[in-house]
PDB file of C-alpha atoms in Angstrom:
ATOM      1  CA  UNK U   1       7.615  19.256 -10.657  1.00  0.00           C
ATOM      2  CA  UNK U   2       5.466  16.955 -12.819  1.00  0.00           C
ATOM      3  CA  UNK U   3       6.238  14.002 -10.533  1.00  0.00           C
ATOM      4  CA  UNK U   4       5.106  16.032  -7.536  1.00  0.00           C
ATOM      5  CA  UNK U   5       1.868  16.994  -9.279  1.00  0.00           C
ATOM      6  CA  UNK U   6       1.217  13.339 -10.103  1.00  0.00           C
ATOM      7  CA  UNK U   7       1.886  12.369  -6.483  1.00  0.00           C
ATOM      8  CA  UNK U   8      -0.550  15.008  -5.239  1.00  0.00           C
ATOM      9  CA  UNK U   9      -3.232  13.999  -7.727  1.00  0.00           C
ATOM     10  CA  UNK U  10      -2.889  10.323  -6.790  1.00  0.00           C
ATOM     11  CA  UNK U  11      -3.035  11.121  -3.078  1.00  0.00           C
ATOM     12  CA  UNK U  12      -6.160  13.241  -3.513  1.00  0.00           C
ATOM     13  CA  UNK U  13      -7.881  10.557  -5.584  1.00  0.00           C
ATOM     14  CA  UNK U  14      -7.009   7.854  -3.066  1.00  0.00           C
ATOM     15  CA  UNK U  15      -8.142  10.003  -0.164  1.00  0.00           C
ATOM     16  CA  UNK U  16     -11.496  10.648  -1.879  1.00  0.00           C
ATOM     17  CA  UNK U  17     -11.927   6.901  -2.484  1.00  0.00           C
ATOM     18  CA  UNK U  18     -11.117   6.171   1.156  1.00  0.00           C
ATOM     19  CA  UNK U  19     -13.572   8.826   2.329  1.00  0.00           C
ATOM     20  CA  UNK U  20     -16.318   7.429   0.096  1.00  0.00           C
ATOM     21  CA  UNK U  21     -15.579   3.961   1.392  1.00  0.00           C
ATOM     22  CA  UNK U  22     -15.798   5.204   4.990  1.00  0.00           C
ATOM     23  CA  UNK U  23     -19.112   6.916   4.254  1.00  0.00           C
ATOM     24  CA  UNK U  24     -20.506   3.771   2.619  1.00  0.00           C
ATOM     25  CA  UNK U  25     -19.229   1.515   5.403  1.00  0.00           C
ATOM     26  CA  UNK U  26     -20.771   3.764   8.080  1.00  0.00           C
ATOM     27  CA  UNK U  27     -24.273   3.348   6.692  1.00  0.00           C
ATOM     28  CA  UNK U  28     -26.742   2.422   9.391  1.00  0.00           C
ATOM     29  CA  UNK U  29     -30.065   0.650   9.362  1.00  0.00           C
ATOM     30  CA  UNK U  30     -32.944   2.412  11.066  1.00  0.00           C
ATOM     31  CA  UNK U  31     -36.601   1.522  11.524  1.00  0.00           C
ATOM     32  CA  UNK U  32     -37.480   3.885   8.681  1.00  0.00           C
ATOM     33  CA  UNK U  33     -34.932   2.427   6.257  1.00  0.00           C
ATOM     34  CA  UNK U  34     -34.764  -1.345   6.562  1.00  0.00           C
ATOM     35  CA  UNK U  35     -32.379  -1.678   3.608  1.00  0.00           C
ATOM     36  CA  UNK U  36     -28.784  -2.598   4.245  1.00  0.00           C
ATOM     37  CA  UNK U  37     -26.279  -1.409   1.660  1.00  0.00           C
ATOM     38  CA  UNK U  38     -24.816  -4.296  -0.259  1.00  0.00           C
ATOM     39  CA  UNK U  39     -21.105  -4.847   0.215  1.00  0.00           C
ATOM     40  CA  UNK U  40     -18.942  -4.011  -2.744  1.00  0.00           C
ATOM     41  CA  UNK U  41     -18.236  -7.072  -4.842  1.00  0.00           C
ATOM     42  CA  UNK U  42     -14.711  -8.393  -4.561  1.00  0.00           C
ATOM     43  CA  UNK U  43     -12.677  -7.572  -7.674  1.00  0.00           C
ATOM     44  CA  UNK U  44     -11.980 -10.586  -9.852  1.00  0.00           C
ATOM     45  CA  UNK U  45      -8.331 -11.437 -10.334  1.00  0.00           C
ATOM     46  CA  UNK U  46      -7.298 -13.387 -13.400  1.00  0.00           C
ATOM     47  CA  UNK U  47      -5.061 -16.459 -13.258  1.00  0.00           C
ATOM     48  CA  UNK U  48      -2.347 -14.475 -14.971  1.00  0.00           C
ATOM     49  CA  UNK U  49      -2.490 -11.608 -12.449  1.00  0.00           C
ATOM     50  CA  UNK U  50      -2.623 -14.064  -9.530  1.00  0.00           C
ATOM     51  CA  UNK U  51       0.557 -15.736 -10.775  1.00  0.00           C
ATOM     52  CA  UNK U  52       2.285 -12.369 -11.215  1.00  0.00           C
ATOM     53  CA  UNK U  53       1.180 -11.249  -7.744  1.00  0.00           C
ATOM     54  CA  UNK U  54       2.320 -14.510  -6.173  1.00  0.00           C
ATOM     55  CA  UNK U  55       5.757 -14.302  -7.777  1.00  0.00           C
ATOM     56  CA  UNK U  56       6.277 -10.623  -6.986  1.00  0.00           C
ATOM     57  CA  UNK U  57       5.058 -10.961  -3.413  1.00  0.00           C
ATOM     58  CA  UNK U  58       7.131 -14.086  -2.722  1.00  0.00           C
ATOM     59  CA  UNK U  59      10.277 -12.417  -4.083  1.00  0.00           C
ATOM     60  CA  UNK U  60       9.562  -9.285  -2.072  1.00  0.00           C
ATOM     61  CA  UNK U  61       8.976 -11.214   1.146  1.00  0.00           C
ATOM     62  CA  UNK U  62      12.220 -13.120   0.638  1.00  0.00           C
ATOM     63  CA  UNK U  63      14.195  -9.941  -0.054  1.00  0.00           C
ATOM     64  CA  UNK U  64      12.628  -8.019   2.827  1.00  0.00           C
ATOM     65  CA  UNK U  65      12.667 -10.842   5.408  1.00  0.00           C
ATOM     66  CA  UNK U  66      15.646  -9.451   7.384  1.00  0.00           C
ATOM     67  CA  UNK U  67      14.031  -6.001   7.492  1.00  0.00           C
ATOM     68  CA  UNK U  68      10.713  -7.524   8.556  1.00  0.00           C
ATOM     69  CA  UNK U  69      12.516  -9.407  11.341  1.00  0.00           C
ATOM     70  CA  UNK U  70      14.168  -6.157  12.498  1.00  0.00           C
ATOM     71  CA  UNK U  71      10.781  -4.425  12.466  1.00  0.00           C
ATOM     72  CA  UNK U  72       9.188  -7.127  14.597  1.00  0.00           C
ATOM     73  CA  UNK U  73      12.042  -6.890  17.107  1.00  0.00           C
ATOM     74  CA  UNK U  74      11.882  -3.079  17.136  1.00  0.00           C
ATOM     75  CA  UNK U  75       8.123  -2.978  17.558  1.00  0.00           C
ATOM     76  CA  UNK U  76       8.215  -5.454  20.445  1.00  0.00           C
ATOM     77  CA  UNK U  77      10.281  -2.900  22.365  1.00  0.00           C
ATOM     78  CA  UNK U  78       8.773   0.146  24.030  1.00  0.00           C
ATOM     79  CA  UNK U  79      10.435   2.597  21.620  1.00  0.00           C
ATOM     80  CA  UNK U  80       7.762   3.834  19.190  1.00  0.00           C
ATOM     81  CA  UNK U  81      10.295   5.865  17.201  1.00  0.00           C
ATOM     82  CA  UNK U  82      12.426   2.817  16.506  1.00  0.00           C
ATOM     83  CA  UNK U  83       9.334   0.850  15.494  1.00  0.00           C
ATOM     84  CA  UNK U  84       8.223   3.633  13.123  1.00  0.00           C
ATOM     85  CA  UNK U  85      11.658   3.734  11.484  1.00  0.00           C
ATOM     86  CA  UNK U  86      11.700  -0.039  11.063  1.00  0.00           C
ATOM     87  CA  UNK U  87       8.178   0.029   9.624  1.00  0.00           C
ATOM     88  CA  UNK U  88       9.231   2.705   7.147  1.00  0.00           C
ATOM     89  CA  UNK U  89      12.259   0.624   6.160  1.00  0.00           C
ATOM     90  CA  UNK U  90       9.983  -2.363   5.492  1.00  0.00           C
ATOM     91  CA  UNK U  91       7.575  -0.240   3.438  1.00  0.00           C
ATOM     92  CA  UNK U  92      10.478   1.104   1.382  1.00  0.00           C
ATOM     93  CA  UNK U  93      11.834  -2.408   0.833  1.00  0.00           C
ATOM     94  CA  UNK U  94       8.477  -3.827  -0.222  1.00  0.00           C
ATOM     95  CA  UNK U  95       7.687  -0.780  -2.346  1.00  0.00           C
ATOM     96  CA  UNK U  96      10.903  -1.189  -4.310  1.00  0.00           C
ATOM     97  CA  UNK U  97       9.443  -4.283  -6.016  1.00  0.00           C
ATOM     98  CA  UNK U  98       5.685  -3.897  -5.614  1.00  0.00           C
ATOM     99  CA  UNK U  99       5.223  -0.148  -6.235  1.00  0.00           C
ATOM    100  CA  UNK U 100       8.113   0.986  -8.386  1.00  0.00           C
ATOM    101  CA  UNK U 101       6.621   4.329  -9.473  1.00  0.00           C
ATOM    102  CA  UNK U 102       5.767   5.362  -5.927  1.00  0.00           C
ATOM    103  CA  UNK U 103       9.160   4.148  -4.668  1.00  0.00           C
ATOM    104  CA  UNK U 104      10.936   6.220  -7.318  1.00  0.00           C
ATOM    105  CA  UNK U 105       8.792   9.238  -6.400  1.00  0.00           C
ATOM    106  CA  UNK U 106      10.034   9.034  -2.807  1.00  0.00           C
ATOM    107  CA  UNK U 107      13.612   9.060  -4.091  1.00  0.00           C
ATOM    108  CA  UNK U 108      12.881  11.998  -6.368  1.00  0.00           C
ATOM    109  CA  UNK U 109      11.377  13.981  -3.489  1.00  0.00           C
ATOM    110  CA  UNK U 110      14.315  13.222  -1.211  1.00  0.00           C
ATOM    111  CA  UNK U 111      16.735  14.461  -3.874  1.00  0.00           C
ATOM    112  CA  UNK U 112      14.677  17.552  -4.797  1.00  0.00           C
ATOM    113  CA  UNK U 113      15.687  20.486  -2.601  1.00  0.00           C
ATOM    114  CA  UNK U 114      13.528  22.994  -4.493  1.00  0.00           C
ATOM    115  CA  UNK U 115      11.098  25.051  -2.426  1.00  0.00           C
ATOM    116  CA  UNK U 116      12.815  24.894   0.918  1.00  0.00           C
ATOM    117  CA  UNK U 117      12.797  22.399   3.747  1.00  0.00           C
ATOM    118  CA  UNK U 118       9.117  22.700   4.668  1.00  0.00           C
ATOM    119  CA  UNK U 119       7.943  22.079   1.112  1.00  0.00           C
ATOM    120  CA  UNK U 120      10.443  19.256   0.636  1.00  0.00           C
ATOM    121  CA  UNK U 121       9.232  17.585   3.843  1.00  0.00           C
ATOM    122  CA  UNK U 122       5.610  17.890   2.697  1.00  0.00           C
ATOM    123  CA  UNK U 123       6.524  16.320  -0.659  1.00  0.00           C
ATOM    124  CA  UNK U 124       8.373  13.486   1.033  1.00  0.00           C
ATOM    125  CA  UNK U 125       5.480  12.874   3.441  1.00  0.00           C
ATOM    126  CA  UNK U 126       2.981  12.727   0.565  1.00  0.00           C
ATOM    127  CA  UNK U 127       5.222  10.421  -1.459  1.00  0.00           C
ATOM    128  CA  UNK U 128       5.723   8.112   1.534  1.00  0.00           C
ATOM    129  CA  UNK U 129       1.975   8.060   2.183  1.00  0.00           C
ATOM    130  CA  UNK U 130       1.340   7.113  -1.456  1.00  0.00           C
ATOM    131  CA  UNK U 131       3.966   4.380  -1.235  1.00  0.00           C
ATOM    132  CA  UNK U 132       2.453   2.981   1.962  1.00  0.00           C
ATOM    133  CA  UNK U 133      -1.042   3.012   0.425  1.00  0.00           C
ATOM    134  CA  UNK U 134       0.238   1.254  -2.697  1.00  0.00           C
ATOM    135  CA  UNK U 135       1.971  -1.455  -0.657  1.00  0.00           C
ATOM    136  CA  UNK U 136      -1.208  -1.875   1.404  1.00  0.00           C
ATOM    137  CA  UNK U 137      -3.454  -2.073  -1.648  1.00  0.00           C
ATOM    138  CA  UNK U 138      -1.092  -4.559  -3.291  1.00  0.00           C
ATOM    139  CA  UNK U 139      -1.205  -6.671  -0.150  1.00  0.00           C
ATOM    140  CA  UNK U 140      -5.023  -6.563  -0.298  1.00  0.00           C
ATOM    141  CA  UNK U 141      -4.919  -7.738  -3.933  1.00  0.00           C
ATOM    142  CA  UNK U 142      -2.600 -10.579  -2.906  1.00  0.00           C
ATOM    143  CA  UNK U 143      -5.100 -11.581  -0.201  1.00  0.00           C
ATOM    144  CA  UNK U 144      -7.930 -11.556  -2.756  1.00  0.00           C
ATOM    145  CA  UNK U 145      -5.826 -13.536  -5.231  1.00  0.00           C
ATOM    146  CA  UNK U 146      -5.056 -16.104  -2.517  1.00  0.00           C
ATOM    147  CA  UNK U 147      -8.780 -16.570  -1.866  1.00  0.00           C
ATOM    148  CA  UNK U 148      -9.665 -16.799  -5.554  1.00  0.00           C
ATOM    149  CA  UNK U 149      -6.630 -18.831  -6.685  1.00  0.00           C
ATOM    150  CA  UNK U 150      -5.370 -20.853  -3.700  1.00  0.00           C
ATOM    151  CA  UNK U 151      -3.627 -23.299  -6.045  1.00  0.00           C
ATOM    152  CA  UNK U 152      -1.326 -20.525  -7.313  1.00  0.00           C
ATOM    153  CA  UNK U 153      -0.173 -19.740  -3.767  1.00  0.00           C
ATOM    154  CA  UNK U 154       0.109 -23.355  -2.555  1.00  0.00           C
ATOM    155  CA  UNK U 155       3.595 -24.586  -1.722  1.00  0.00           C
ATOM    156  CA  UNK U 156       4.536 -27.073  -4.378  1.00  0.00           C
TER     157      UNK U 156
END
């Protein structure tokens, strides 16, 4: 129950952040207000975090390469259902290393039959959404780290 509450709280917080970001990014410039909102500054990533991100992401990509290949093949076909399943498999694989808490929450929700099927499905959906957001945000941090620390990500 506590895990589910934490999942819900995290999802709500992330959704609020995304909504605020959408509001800020939709700002327009009119004749009356010639000011353009300044873009948010890119977060600074330390050398230490860049190295950790590079190692974790490289290991994850290596481990998930066969699943990524399957996803690409599935998504090149006309079957959207097969593509969605393959995409979910890739998210689960990447989440196992990059987002351990969220990955474990998905497993907990799958194994928790309390509350009936409808409630269990809602819990699983929320946990999967949190996992997907975490993998996406981690990927964004890797992109930022690559820009700020290209030497860490260079093939040596």
